[in-house]
Amino acid sequence: MKTFKIFYVALILIFTSIMSGCIGDDSAGSGGKSVAICFPNTTPSWQRNGDSLTKLLQEENFSVNIQFASDINQQKEQVAEVIESKPKCIVIGAIDSAAFTDTLEKAKEYNIPIIAFDRIIFDTDAVSYYASFDNDAIGEGMGLYFEAALNLKNGGGPYNIELFAGGPADNNAHIFFDQTMKILEPYFKTGQLVCQSGQKDFNSAAVADWNAENARPRIQKILAQHYSDKPLHAVLSPNDNIAGVLIDELQKAGKPPVLISGLDGDPDAFQRIKAGTQTFTISKDPDVLTAKCVRMIKAVVEGTQPDINDVTTYNNRVITVPAFLCTPQIIDKTNVK
Ligand code: BGC
């Protein structure tokens, strides 16, 4: 009899585990509270965001299906696929801000809410909320740092500067560059800033797909063609990952450390700031952003109140997406830990 009971319990356990395996990651043990996350894998910071978001969601009893994509076609396929698994919410860090209009029609049909993470998604009313950092403040912060460090307000210069921007398909890259240039442009006019390469517009400065290796041939060429007999004083780098490559090439060319920016607060950037090869970064603490994103997810899934602090800035050409914009932090040698 006892043997029979043990056999019976074992059978139930096997059956339960097979069933949860069949149901899959999306709903097992989470009461059907499943969230899909579709992120790009262009920088280490996306991995940090993914880890932090997954952890927080699991603590709230959500099951998480996280995907990373290297190009827009792969990401569109991933999003289309997760839509078919009908999660309760999909969080997207879009590789191309304007490429999801058609893909998200299906999400609308299935009533799956979408949250745009870090990067806005254009041309669709399928987006419920936008969780990001204050992108205008990031671009402006970079410009103001250069202005102060080079004493431009008080007539400092002339200084040679070269400009790099993020990937053209990402709306953030445009915001960062435009805001920085709003601060710096007057100093090009007065001649206090000089761009020896002449590559001052967004398209010339852009690094395709934010892929740091795409910046390497351009900085090599600029250094060889314009700075073999001139000092380079400053470089605008749109993030830490790209700053790593630019600094590497400056060192190979035997240039002394220049005033150079970054973005994200990558651990490598903190090391470079300590070593004196990178001047500053604008840190985007993943835990701050993901906590706000989880509030949004809970709002669309459970009907709770998200934190929103901006209802005007992010018109995506169809709707104005309610947003929470977190505050970034400038880190340089005075406050790096
Ligand atoms: C983000 C940056 C990131 C970059 C590359 C931008 O949209 O705002 O934080 O460094 O993408 O992934």
mmCIF file of C-alpha atoms in Angstrom, residues 11 49 73 75 108 137 141 153 163-164 178 184 204 216 233 248 264 274-275 304:
data_model
loop_
_atom_site.group_PDB
_atom_site.id
_atom_site.type_symbol
_atom_site.label_atom_id
_atom_site.label_comp_id
_atom_site.label_asym_id
_atom_site.label_seq_id
_atom_site.Cartn_x
_atom_site.Cartn_y
_atom_site.Cartn_z
ATOM 1 C CA LEU A 11 3.294 10.149 -10.822
ATOM 2 C CA ASN A 49 18.751 47.074 -17.938
ATOM 3 C CA ASN A 73 14.850 42.571 -38.828
ATOM 4 C CA GLN A 75 14.020 42.418 -33.510
ATOM 5 C CA LYS A 108 -3.455 46.035 -30.662
ATOM 6 C CA ALA A 137 18.804 66.935 -20.303
ATOM 7 C CA GLY A 141 24.295 68.237 -19.963
ATOM 8 C CA LYS A 153 31.547 81.505 -21.735
ATOM 9 C CA LEU A 163 32.058 65.120 -32.960
ATOM 10 C CA PHE A 164 30.509 61.656 -32.805
ATOM 11 C CA ASP A 178 20.809 68.371 -31.249
ATOM 12 C CA LEU A 184 28.143 74.382 -28.690
ATOM 13 C CA SER A 204 28.677 62.854 -40.711
ATOM 14 C CA ARG A 216 37.046 53.267 -35.328
ATOM 15 C CA HIS A 233 41.478 69.140 -27.421
ATOM 16 C CA ASP A 248 41.845 53.465 -27.678
ATOM 17 C CA ASP A 264 25.422 55.295 -19.517
ATOM 18 C CA LYS A 274 39.651 57.128 -12.520
ATOM 19 C CA ALA A 275 42.607 56.566 -14.867
ATOM 20 C CA THR A 304 -2.578 50.255 -10.553
#
